[in-house]
XYZ file of C-alpha atoms in Angstrom:
408
model
C 0.259 -0.074 0.198
C 1.303 3.657 -0.532
C 2.747 5.381 2.627
C 0.296 7.888 3.533
C 2.297 9.063 6.644
C 2.948 12.580 5.154
C 0.295 14.876 4.519
C 1.658 15.147 0.619
C 1.534 11.136 0.370
C -2.011 11.800 2.020
C -3.536 14.113 0.018
C -2.292 12.233 -3.495
C -3.577 9.200 -2.042
C -7.047 10.256 -1.625
C -6.978 12.343 -4.449
C -7.057 15.682 -3.233
C -4.249 16.773 -5.744
C -5.220 19.255 -8.667
C -3.155 22.747 -8.821
C -0.894 24.939 -6.229
C 1.781 27.269 -5.966
C 4.329 25.301 -4.270
C 7.187 24.846 -6.967
C 8.053 21.538 -4.635
C 4.653 20.128 -2.563
C 7.083 18.303 -0.304
C 6.742 21.731 1.365
C 3.438 20.678 3.007
C 5.595 18.393 5.313
C 8.421 20.925 6.052
C 6.707 22.294 9.717
C 3.594 24.008 10.719
C 1.503 25.938 8.332
C -1.331 28.161 9.198
C -4.013 28.165 6.380
C -7.461 28.932 5.753
C -10.670 27.726 4.024
C -13.739 29.876 3.600
C -17.561 29.442 2.693
C -19.729 32.237 1.868
C -23.078 32.031 3.000
C -25.139 32.269 -0.196
C -26.929 29.141 1.559
C -28.161 28.536 5.375
C -26.361 24.594 4.512
C -23.344 23.775 3.356
C -23.280 20.660 0.108
C -21.659 17.394 -0.352
C -19.494 19.749 -2.575
C -17.986 22.177 0.164
C -18.086 18.364 2.375
C -14.931 17.174 0.215
C -12.852 20.444 0.529
C -13.816 20.016 4.674
C -12.538 16.516 4.292
C -9.540 17.843 3.187
C -8.961 19.733 5.743
C -9.095 17.609 8.361
C -6.260 16.325 7.159
C -4.462 18.671 7.040
C -5.476 19.235 10.742
C -4.506 15.848 11.539
C -0.808 16.604 10.115
C -0.395 18.943 12.301
C -1.302 22.613 10.601
C -3.732 25.247 12.460
C -7.479 25.603 10.372
C -8.339 29.013 9.732
C -12.157 28.560 8.740
C -13.789 31.551 7.618
C -17.891 32.061 7.002
C -17.631 35.395 4.544
C -20.205 37.233 5.821
C -18.524 40.463 3.818
C -18.122 38.521 0.701
C -21.518 36.748 1.195
C -23.417 40.420 0.476
C -21.775 40.778 -2.868
C -22.124 36.809 -4.309
C -18.920 34.869 -5.733
C -19.775 35.236 -9.791
C -17.295 32.773 -10.632
C -19.392 30.496 -13.017
C -22.545 32.951 -13.171
C -23.983 33.497 -16.353
C -25.786 36.637 -14.935
C -26.085 38.717 -11.547
C -26.743 37.046 -8.753
C -30.020 38.298 -6.561
C -28.462 40.089 -3.052
C -29.121 38.730 0.309
C -30.836 40.237 3.070
C -28.609 41.307 6.090
C -30.750 38.976 8.111
C -30.753 36.270 5.737
C -26.730 36.628 6.106
C -26.540 36.407 9.620
C -28.681 33.495 9.048
C -27.052 31.835 6.726
C -23.701 32.759 8.614
C -24.598 31.341 12.153
C -25.771 27.676 10.179
C -22.852 27.171 8.240
C -20.768 28.075 11.259
C -22.281 25.511 13.150
C -21.885 22.976 10.559
C -17.731 23.635 10.638
C -18.339 23.225 14.790
C -20.001 19.436 13.820
C -17.513 18.309 10.807
C -14.236 19.387 12.990
C -15.679 18.650 16.313
C -12.830 17.533 18.355
C -10.589 18.910 15.947
C -8.079 22.102 15.903
C -9.689 25.175 14.327
C -10.524 28.918 14.680
C -13.766 29.860 13.056
C -13.614 33.887 11.576
C -16.125 36.227 9.554
C -14.741 38.475 7.043
C -17.564 41.081 8.096
C -15.848 41.872 11.088
C -12.623 43.316 9.143
C -14.481 45.363 6.902
C -17.555 46.388 8.208
C -15.633 49.413 9.257
C -13.261 50.120 6.275
C -13.403 53.174 4.473
C -13.714 53.132 0.769
C -11.018 55.403 -0.058
C -9.190 53.568 2.189
C -10.086 50.210 0.332
C -8.782 51.921 -2.592
C -5.282 52.835 -2.020
C -4.816 49.565 0.174
C -6.085 47.310 -1.970
C -7.224 48.303 -5.195
C -4.167 50.515 -5.947
C -2.074 47.038 -6.264
C -4.221 44.700 -8.231
C -3.665 45.374 -11.940
C -6.979 45.820 -13.822
C -5.494 43.142 -16.699
C -5.659 40.790 -13.798
C -9.213 40.975 -13.167
C -10.215 41.505 -16.999
C -8.812 38.327 -17.758
C -10.876 36.129 -15.279
C -12.719 33.455 -17.614
C -15.847 34.916 -15.785
C -15.384 38.219 -16.666
C -14.737 37.540 -20.747
C -17.979 35.607 -21.055
C -20.145 37.702 -18.975
C -19.008 40.760 -21.001
C -19.012 39.450 -24.256
C -21.396 39.615 -27.294
C -23.771 37.239 -25.812
C -22.830 37.737 -21.857
C -25.370 39.788 -19.653
C -22.606 42.015 -18.401
C -21.311 42.405 -14.838
C -21.821 44.792 -12.110
C -18.842 47.024 -10.309
C -19.815 45.218 -7.211
C -19.590 41.384 -8.502
C -16.514 42.453 -10.589
C -14.763 43.930 -7.075
C -15.084 40.555 -5.108
C -11.907 38.867 -6.137
C -10.342 42.421 -4.835
C -12.138 41.393 -1.236
C -11.180 37.650 -1.054
C -7.773 38.486 -1.558
C -7.931 41.207 1.198
C -9.004 38.397 3.404
C -6.327 36.593 2.588
C -3.696 39.454 3.078
C -5.467 40.516 6.397
C -5.104 36.790 7.623
C -1.494 37.019 6.819
C -1.139 39.922 8.909
C -2.938 39.313 11.719
C -3.141 35.086 12.094
C -0.003 34.157 9.990
C -1.522 32.498 7.351
C 0.743 31.815 4.511
C -1.810 28.972 2.573
C -5.588 29.523 1.152
C -7.251 25.549 0.504
C -9.818 25.835 -1.952
C -11.941 23.496 -4.878
C -10.744 23.972 -8.445
C -13.391 26.341 -9.044
C -11.746 28.824 -6.518
C -8.557 29.128 -8.001
C -8.781 32.242 -9.774
C -10.531 34.447 -6.633
C -7.413 32.614 -4.559
C -4.650 33.981 -6.602
C -5.779 37.196 -5.990
C -4.785 37.151 -2.649
C -1.055 35.323 -3.325
C -0.515 38.396 -5.698
C -1.765 40.619 -3.103
C 0.508 39.594 -0.391
C 3.174 39.624 -2.862
C 2.870 43.332 -3.949
C 1.709 44.962 -0.488
C 3.827 42.866 2.205
C 6.372 41.523 -0.262
C 6.067 37.971 1.624
C 5.219 34.718 -0.541
C 1.919 32.756 0.595
C 0.625 29.844 -1.372
C -2.605 28.170 -2.428
C -3.510 24.091 -1.967
C -6.356 23.595 -4.633
C -8.608 20.522 -5.307
C -9.766 18.823 -8.151
C -13.608 19.097 -8.413
C -15.544 15.479 -7.428
C -17.080 13.973 -10.905
C -19.271 10.853 -11.376
C -17.310 8.659 -13.454
C -20.525 7.222 -14.752
C -22.130 10.146 -16.087
C -19.091 12.540 -16.021
C -21.051 15.200 -14.515
C -20.066 17.515 -11.315
C -20.722 14.941 -8.387
C -23.237 15.895 -5.263
C -26.625 16.172 -6.929
C -29.345 14.035 -6.351
C -33.142 13.917 -8.539
C -34.260 15.988 -5.828
C -31.217 18.957 -6.398
C -28.235 19.669 -3.971
C -27.690 17.198 -1.491
C -27.279 19.911 1.732
C -25.661 18.738 5.114
C -28.543 20.485 7.077
C -31.177 17.761 8.392
C -33.955 19.945 7.458
C -32.844 20.578 3.554
C -31.856 17.027 2.679
C -33.099 14.628 5.590
C -30.446 11.714 7.180
C -32.298 8.746 5.493
C -32.126 10.698 2.252
C -28.763 11.833 2.789
C -27.832 7.788 3.266
C -30.021 7.336 0.453
C -27.821 9.776 -2.117
C -24.687 7.758 -1.043
C -25.979 4.069 -0.903
C -27.004 4.643 -4.662
C -23.633 6.090 -5.829
C -22.190 4.459 -8.584
C -19.878 1.332 -8.702
C -16.916 3.019 -10.521
C -16.038 5.851 -8.162
C -17.345 4.039 -4.940
C -13.178 3.627 -3.878
C -12.868 7.525 -4.580
C -15.728 8.534 -2.529
C -14.526 6.550 0.130
C -11.040 8.233 -0.036
C -12.519 11.374 -0.252
C -15.684 11.710 2.166
C -14.418 9.274 4.988
C -11.696 8.938 7.092
C -11.462 4.924 7.324
C -7.771 4.179 6.826
C -6.317 2.504 3.845
C -6.310 -1.048 5.066
C -9.909 -0.118 6.257
C -11.039 1.046 2.859
C -8.993 -1.858 0.923
C -10.816 -4.653 3.356
C -13.878 -2.712 2.319
C -13.202 -3.085 -1.516
C -12.307 -6.486 -1.153
C -15.739 -7.493 0.085
C -17.217 -5.284 -2.520
C -15.345 -6.933 -5.289
C -15.791 -10.088 -4.305
C -19.914 -9.589 -4.755
C -20.572 -6.383 -6.033
C -23.926 -6.624 -5.878
C -23.996 -6.600 -2.270
C -23.193 -2.987 -2.454
C -20.703 -3.641 0.653
C -18.762 -0.413 -0.379
C -21.799 1.811 -0.754
C -22.854 0.761 2.574
C -19.926 1.151 4.553
C -19.802 4.590 3.004
C -23.150 6.139 3.360
C -22.835 4.828 7.252
C -19.402 6.739 7.538
C -20.420 10.327 6.092
C -24.094 10.174 7.961
C -21.999 9.399 10.722
C -19.960 12.176 10.344
C -22.664 14.846 9.223
C -25.519 13.626 11.534
C -24.245 11.680 13.984
C -23.737 8.028 14.800
C -27.999 7.411 16.596
C -28.838 9.397 12.715
C -26.500 6.982 10.776
C -27.600 4.035 12.461
C -31.481 4.647 11.898
C -30.977 5.713 8.385
C -29.307 2.227 7.618
C -31.732 0.475 9.584
C -34.589 2.364 7.499
C -32.546 1.566 4.488
C -32.356 -2.167 5.341
C -36.272 -2.356 5.950
C -36.626 -0.632 2.185
C -34.902 -3.368 0.593
C -36.368 -6.635 2.601
C -39.092 -8.233 2.266
C -41.079 -6.842 4.970
C -43.024 -4.383 3.086
C -46.116 -4.916 3.138
C -47.385 -4.870 -0.597
C -44.970 -7.137 -2.222
C -45.753 -7.014 -6.247
C -44.157 -10.483 -6.780
C -45.666 -10.450 -10.878
C -44.534 -6.275 -11.070
C -41.730 -6.443 -13.533
C -40.282 -3.587 -15.158
C -37.050 -3.057 -17.026
C -35.055 0.259 -17.678
C -36.612 2.585 -20.046
C -40.439 1.839 -18.709
C -42.868 3.960 -17.809
C -43.034 5.491 -13.943
C -46.113 6.435 -14.625
C -47.818 2.860 -15.783
C -45.993 1.172 -13.196
C -47.441 3.322 -10.180
C -50.829 2.395 -11.542
C -50.458 -1.164 -12.173
C -48.707 -1.089 -8.859
C -52.075 0.356 -7.777
C -50.682 3.164 -5.661
C -52.671 5.768 -7.740
C -56.066 5.786 -9.524
C -54.842 7.574 -12.928
C -52.295 8.407 -15.101
C -53.045 12.137 -14.612
C -52.838 11.328 -10.272
C -49.340 9.911 -10.791
C -47.767 12.962 -12.827
C -49.210 15.392 -10.738
C -47.177 13.471 -7.840
C -44.138 13.542 -10.007
C -44.261 16.801 -10.343
C -45.091 17.833 -6.931
C -41.919 15.490 -5.882
C -44.485 12.741 -4.274
C -42.703 9.722 -6.403
C -39.682 7.810 -4.350
C -36.691 5.289 -6.252
C -35.106 3.858 -3.325
C -36.229 6.905 -1.354
C -35.103 9.251 -3.196
C -37.771 11.259 -4.795
C -37.869 11.590 -8.351
C -39.553 13.558 -11.094
C -38.794 11.677 -14.573
C -41.193 9.208 -16.139
C -38.759 6.296 -16.850
C -36.845 4.130 -14.938
C -32.996 4.089 -15.336
C -30.631 1.176 -14.924
C -29.078 3.002 -11.489
C -32.691 2.394 -10.161
C -32.071 -1.830 -9.658
C -29.860 -2.680 -6.893
C -29.966 -6.563 -6.523
C -32.369 -7.088 -9.631
C -34.980 -4.660 -7.858
C -36.208 -1.145 -6.391
C -38.278 0.478 -4.266
C -41.220 2.622 -5.932
C -43.315 4.551 -3.739
C -45.612 7.061 -3.251
C -45.523 9.911 -0.572
C -43.837 9.674 2.618
C -44.847 6.123 4.290
C -43.433 2.774 4.057
C -46.674 1.063 3.822
C -47.219 2.745 0.275
C -44.650 0.975 -1.516
C -43.940 -1.607 -3.810
C -40.926 -3.992 -4.389
C -40.468 -3.672 -8.315
C -38.377 -6.770 -10.042
C -36.002 -6.273 -12.929
C -37.533 -7.504 -16.035
C -35.387 -10.851 -16.858
């Protein structure tokens, strides 16, 4: 097995290596580093996309580095324009305050027992005067650097929606965060996802120009579903949130239990804290009998326990087991379908609805579930079938479920 005694080796094995400003990445193991990672309060919860970077942060901490976790009260008032085709709607001060509190609580849960500090960039921006910002920050940032950003070019292009001065200036605000944390907390490294590279570079350049010092970035690649080739982290119902009120622990567990076979080993490395030996043992069991979905079950339990607690993970595990057992009251022994068949017709055949129009309305309202995941599509897919069957449900009640088998 690969040696993971150093942070660089651990990050490499787990798949957390993308771009970095370090000429020699082994500098990560040269001594303790104070680093930061930030999340804007654009919503009242992080997603599994944020969780990937959070897990990387856990490994930095476990290898002796000091973590500063930033909640972007100031940047959240503008909103990151990168990757957005049009101007964001501004959140109210009250919404931002609620979102900040929620994200800070998620920081505390995910990093429980670890050494970290939470900061809010609104604390150092709220008293800053505009002219001071222009002199202390704007004066040191070349316009060509800002104009060269891909999102600026796309928004200003022939078919672009345009960009406001506020969103155009977003990277200046984030760049100043790095400078402020360098000066006041001794931060010399920012960690991020690949999509934040451009914003982070602004801080590295600002520290070099203003303080004459060297700072660095470490980015992780975006997690991609190997089967579909699309960004990982969405379900039929949309984003998978870490907040139990937005994605219930049962739905959260089901998301992980349904991940693709091709990527499950990567997801175990990225989203769990299991050791190499534990992951290898899990994969050996899985590869001996893939229909057992041993890897997905271990992944689902580990991630749900980390985000929602052991009790919630145990309950979700039991609920999932019930869904797949023969104890569901309605078992349609003769009801078989195949990928591409109609969900609407099957609901009707299983007597879960009285008409096709009722079935379509249920789909539109998010009231139809396959394997405990809400669906809006009208056809079954290959990925719906586990061990040659799926569970089709109307509404939240388990008794309104049927086991549908794969047509031979």
